[in-house]
XYZ file of C-alpha atoms in Angstrom:
310
model
C -34.047 -41.595 -21.873
C -31.945 -40.434 -18.900
C -28.629 -38.808 -19.818
C -26.012 -39.030 -17.023
C -24.571 -35.667 -15.971
C -20.736 -35.979 -16.061
C -20.461 -33.076 -13.604
C -22.302 -35.024 -10.896
C -20.700 -37.896 -8.926
C -23.327 -40.482 -9.869
C -23.371 -39.397 -13.519
C -19.565 -39.525 -13.731
C -19.590 -43.004 -12.144
C -22.213 -44.306 -14.592
C -20.228 -42.970 -17.556
C -17.018 -44.576 -16.277
C -18.822 -47.928 -15.869
C -20.238 -47.678 -19.394
C -16.805 -46.916 -20.827
C -15.250 -49.856 -18.945
C -17.773 -52.461 -20.104
C -17.769 -51.043 -23.654
C -13.981 -51.402 -23.822
C -14.333 -54.979 -22.494
C -16.908 -55.858 -25.147
C -14.820 -54.332 -27.955
C -11.754 -56.223 -26.770
C -13.362 -59.648 -26.201
C -16.540 -59.571 -28.313
C -18.803 -60.276 -25.301
C -19.016 -59.719 -21.521
C -16.962 -62.416 -19.750
C -18.523 -62.934 -16.319
C -15.269 -62.877 -14.349
C -14.114 -59.685 -16.046
C -17.469 -57.994 -15.436
C -17.239 -58.890 -11.732
C -13.734 -57.400 -11.596
C -15.138 -54.164 -13.044
C -18.300 -54.024 -10.922
C -16.778 -54.918 -7.530
C -14.593 -51.793 -7.079
C -17.240 -49.685 -8.838
C -19.954 -50.683 -6.354
C -17.621 -50.051 -3.409
C -17.723 -46.360 -4.298
C -21.395 -46.155 -3.206
C -22.794 -46.119 0.323
C -26.120 -47.902 -0.046
C -26.762 -47.889 3.701
C -26.766 -44.099 3.959
C -30.069 -42.302 3.452
C -28.458 -39.090 2.311
C -25.537 -38.549 -0.035
C -22.367 -37.200 1.643
C -21.203 -33.685 0.918
C -18.552 -33.765 -1.764
C -16.005 -31.412 -3.269
C -15.693 -31.204 -7.041
C -12.084 -30.907 -8.162
C -11.628 -29.740 -11.730
C -8.863 -31.262 -13.884
C -5.538 -29.499 -13.717
C -5.028 -27.160 -16.672
C -2.509 -28.386 -19.240
C 1.071 -27.353 -18.535
C 3.836 -26.490 -20.971
C 7.253 -28.066 -21.037
C 10.208 -27.488 -23.341
C 11.905 -30.419 -25.047
C 15.527 -29.998 -26.081
C 17.040 -32.563 -28.420
C 20.749 -32.168 -29.178
C 22.869 -34.465 -31.302
C 26.470 -34.733 -32.483
C 28.894 -37.497 -33.406
C 28.959 -38.841 -29.850
C 25.450 -38.511 -28.466
C 21.807 -37.948 -29.281
C 19.730 -37.062 -26.239
C 16.525 -35.342 -25.148
C 16.101 -33.206 -22.027
C 12.927 -31.756 -20.492
C 12.727 -28.199 -19.093
C 10.053 -26.081 -17.462
C 10.820 -23.003 -19.578
C 12.672 -21.968 -22.718
C 15.350 -19.943 -20.896
C 16.472 -22.982 -18.882
C 16.708 -25.061 -22.068
C 18.753 -22.354 -23.807
C 21.035 -22.083 -20.773
C 21.743 -25.827 -20.946
C 22.379 -25.627 -24.688
C 24.644 -22.595 -24.215
C 26.775 -24.588 -21.745
C 27.535 -27.099 -24.489
C 28.163 -24.284 -26.971
C 30.722 -22.588 -24.716
C 32.489 -25.894 -24.009
C 32.698 -26.545 -27.787
C 33.438 -23.013 -28.970
C 36.817 -24.040 -30.401
C 34.947 -26.064 -33.048
C 34.064 -22.832 -34.852
C 36.444 -21.480 -37.469
C 36.415 -18.147 -39.285
C 37.730 -14.621 -39.101
C 34.392 -13.224 -37.949
C 34.048 -15.638 -35.048
C 34.767 -13.952 -31.682
C 37.502 -15.476 -29.557
C 35.033 -16.223 -26.751
C 31.346 -17.083 -26.808
C 28.926 -14.199 -26.130
C 27.574 -13.917 -22.602
C 23.975 -13.965 -23.834
C 22.780 -17.577 -24.162
C 20.592 -17.100 -27.230
C 23.252 -15.091 -29.066
C 25.880 -17.740 -28.329
C 23.598 -20.554 -29.531
C 22.614 -18.722 -32.731
C 26.224 -17.885 -33.540
C 27.414 -21.441 -32.897
C 24.739 -23.294 -34.854
C 24.002 -20.587 -37.424
C 20.704 -18.855 -38.235
C 19.522 -21.974 -40.084
C 21.260 -24.320 -37.630
C 23.516 -25.553 -40.406
C 26.949 -24.247 -39.384
C 28.137 -27.699 -38.368
C 27.147 -30.710 -40.512
C 27.458 -33.234 -37.677
C 25.779 -31.227 -34.912
C 22.319 -29.833 -34.400
C 19.449 -29.312 -32.040
C 15.684 -28.851 -31.877
C 13.803 -26.975 -29.175
C 10.041 -26.780 -28.955
C 7.216 -26.477 -26.448
C 4.898 -29.376 -25.688
C 1.620 -29.481 -23.800
C 1.418 -31.898 -20.882
C -2.009 -32.727 -19.508
C -3.218 -35.258 -16.963
C -6.529 -37.124 -16.825
C -9.265 -34.760 -18.047
C -11.970 -35.673 -15.554
C -13.605 -33.908 -12.636
C -13.077 -35.602 -9.292
C -15.868 -35.872 -6.707
C -14.369 -36.466 -3.275
C -16.186 -36.468 0.092
C -15.570 -33.510 2.376
C -15.207 -35.888 5.339
C -12.194 -37.596 3.788
C -11.077 -40.802 5.436
C -8.191 -42.902 4.213
C -9.296 -46.433 3.161
C -9.739 -48.925 5.971
C -7.263 -51.717 6.671
C -9.155 -54.288 4.603
C -9.311 -52.069 1.526
C -5.621 -51.215 1.862
C -4.726 -54.907 2.136
C -6.726 -55.743 -1.012
C -5.065 -52.883 -2.899
C -1.607 -54.017 -1.785
C -2.323 -57.610 -2.846
C -3.448 -56.346 -6.246
C -0.274 -54.334 -6.874
C 1.125 -54.757 -10.389
C 4.692 -54.438 -11.629
C 5.203 -53.085 -15.142
C 8.738 -53.952 -16.352
C 10.668 -51.455 -18.419
C 10.258 -53.148 -21.793
C 10.527 -51.545 -25.224
C 12.382 -48.508 -23.906
C 9.863 -47.779 -21.129
C 10.627 -47.357 -17.445
C 9.881 -49.941 -14.737
C 6.836 -49.026 -12.685
C 4.939 -50.316 -9.653
C 1.185 -49.643 -9.639
C -0.758 -49.753 -6.367
C -4.440 -48.747 -6.462
C -3.807 -46.490 -9.448
C -0.748 -44.751 -7.964
C 2.314 -45.159 -10.197
C 5.832 -45.271 -8.753
C 8.749 -45.310 -11.205
C 12.153 -46.385 -9.883
C 14.999 -46.533 -12.349
C 18.682 -45.856 -13.016
C 19.390 -42.568 -14.788
C 22.744 -42.785 -16.551
C 22.866 -39.111 -17.573
C 22.055 -37.882 -14.067
C 24.209 -40.538 -12.447
C 21.603 -41.392 -9.830
C 18.747 -43.705 -8.880
C 15.543 -41.797 -9.643
C 12.140 -42.232 -8.025
C 9.083 -40.586 -9.559
C 5.595 -40.782 -8.020
C 2.560 -40.032 -10.203
C -0.671 -39.239 -8.355
C -2.893 -37.983 -11.200
C -4.117 -41.532 -11.753
C -5.015 -42.102 -8.088
C -8.694 -43.057 -7.547
C -11.040 -40.558 -5.904
C -11.113 -42.397 -2.558
C -7.423 -41.514 -2.052
C -7.904 -37.808 -2.818
C -8.503 -35.230 -0.088
C -10.933 -32.320 -0.587
C -8.017 -30.007 -1.457
C -7.097 -32.259 -4.393
C -3.978 -33.773 -2.785
C -3.142 -37.374 -1.908
C -1.632 -38.006 1.557
C 1.933 -39.103 0.964
C 4.917 -40.197 3.057
C 8.292 -40.850 1.426
C 11.037 -42.571 3.374
C 14.642 -43.277 2.356
C 16.338 -45.806 4.620
C 15.362 -44.546 8.109
C 14.796 -40.924 7.138
C 11.370 -39.496 6.304
C 12.036 -36.929 3.589
C 8.408 -36.008 2.896
C 5.236 -36.430 4.924
C 2.043 -34.470 4.304
C -0.237 -37.030 5.965
C -1.025 -34.585 8.752
C -0.201 -37.153 11.414
C 1.242 -35.831 14.657
C 5.026 -35.776 14.562
C 5.220 -35.724 10.762
C 8.000 -33.455 9.462
C 6.803 -30.118 8.167
C 7.845 -28.600 4.807
C 10.653 -26.024 4.967
C 9.575 -22.455 5.606
C 10.824 -21.349 2.178
C 8.607 -23.923 0.443
C 5.583 -22.817 2.469
C 6.202 -19.171 1.566
C 6.627 -19.909 -2.150
C 3.558 -22.156 -2.259
C 1.340 -19.409 -0.816
C 2.806 -16.453 -2.779
C 1.782 -14.955 -6.094
C 4.266 -14.531 -8.971
C 5.458 -11.097 -7.840
C 5.925 -12.199 -4.262
C 7.790 -15.329 -5.353
C 10.452 -13.236 -7.111
C 10.996 -11.163 -3.974
C 11.167 -14.288 -1.780
C 13.689 -15.960 -4.094
C 15.836 -12.815 -4.202
C 15.886 -12.648 -0.410
C 16.688 -16.364 -0.149
C 19.602 -15.994 -2.586
C 20.940 -12.983 -0.706
C 20.720 -14.859 2.603
C 22.413 -17.977 1.233
C 19.338 -20.162 1.718
C 19.514 -20.718 -2.047
C 22.444 -20.499 -4.447
C 22.337 -19.974 -8.200
C 24.086 -22.509 -10.430
C 26.706 -20.692 -12.529
C 26.143 -23.102 -15.436
C 22.376 -23.545 -15.819
C 21.122 -20.801 -13.426
C 19.093 -23.297 -11.372
C 18.184 -22.268 -7.815
C 19.605 -24.858 -5.422
C 19.162 -25.255 -1.645
C 22.045 -23.915 0.396
C 23.016 -27.397 1.626
C 23.492 -28.788 -1.915
C 27.136 -29.103 -2.951
C 26.341 -29.668 -6.647
C 23.588 -28.393 -8.914
C 20.321 -30.295 -8.499
C 18.590 -28.692 -11.492
C 16.398 -30.390 -14.064
C 19.364 -30.642 -16.438
C 22.177 -32.922 -15.227
C 24.910 -30.276 -15.288
C 26.086 -31.180 -11.719
C 28.053 -27.910 -11.530
C 29.705 -27.522 -8.102
C 28.482 -24.895 -5.672
C 30.437 -21.666 -6.217
C 32.648 -20.419 -3.408
C 31.831 -17.220 -1.551
C 34.539 -15.407 -3.536
C 33.077 -16.589 -6.845
C 29.588 -15.535 -5.792
C 30.825 -12.098 -4.779
C 32.655 -11.692 -8.088
């Protein structure tokens, strides 16, 4: 018996085909011919049967799981959940609410103003057991976020799909409406694009998910060529085409720096005014932003030069 090697392109493809037809059989009880054709057609297109030798490929390991912090805060008026990249940012957002609501606390031992330290202010407001206020509370915990756990095998001589393949993918696009509390999503050849109204942020949000993109859209460096355009303005283009806008110098420096270098680069950018620090949530914003663009919708206005100096 031959056992497919999941670390090899052909082995990974055979395993994926087996999983697809097994799921079909479990769902329908047999192998409907039309459904099998729909599975086999794109699967066979991944192979070049006319070539005598297999192309050189790059193996791209799955991204390691990332951690995110979920903050849920509730009171008599709201019950919401926010997502943060680290615990300090979540505590800073929670401390903003605490300082705005400090007058809710009563007692001789309560200081007139909230402490400057975020954690101290939060602990004093909610209590060590988070039971100071019967109609308010919060939970804060870390969660692991992981994408598809599979190794990609992409050719080193990457070429974007030809016109015919792109046309077929565009014709097969699927719209997933935002039912049962979900978000509306357009799916084109495995790429997911969410476009929705965010009431808390007060903005139309667009989120592009590329982890689910098929291997034939992935370059040897693990990225998917992407161009994003709003009205007549191209705001992102990493397609490599001539004339495409290049990422800002600060982004290029941060992307190529290690953790220690990133701190020095950010400090220099803040000192030069290329970035400014939000006084409410401590988010680093681009100099051109007039309000905070952080992950939490605080929308604090950009401080004046006098406030920054103070």
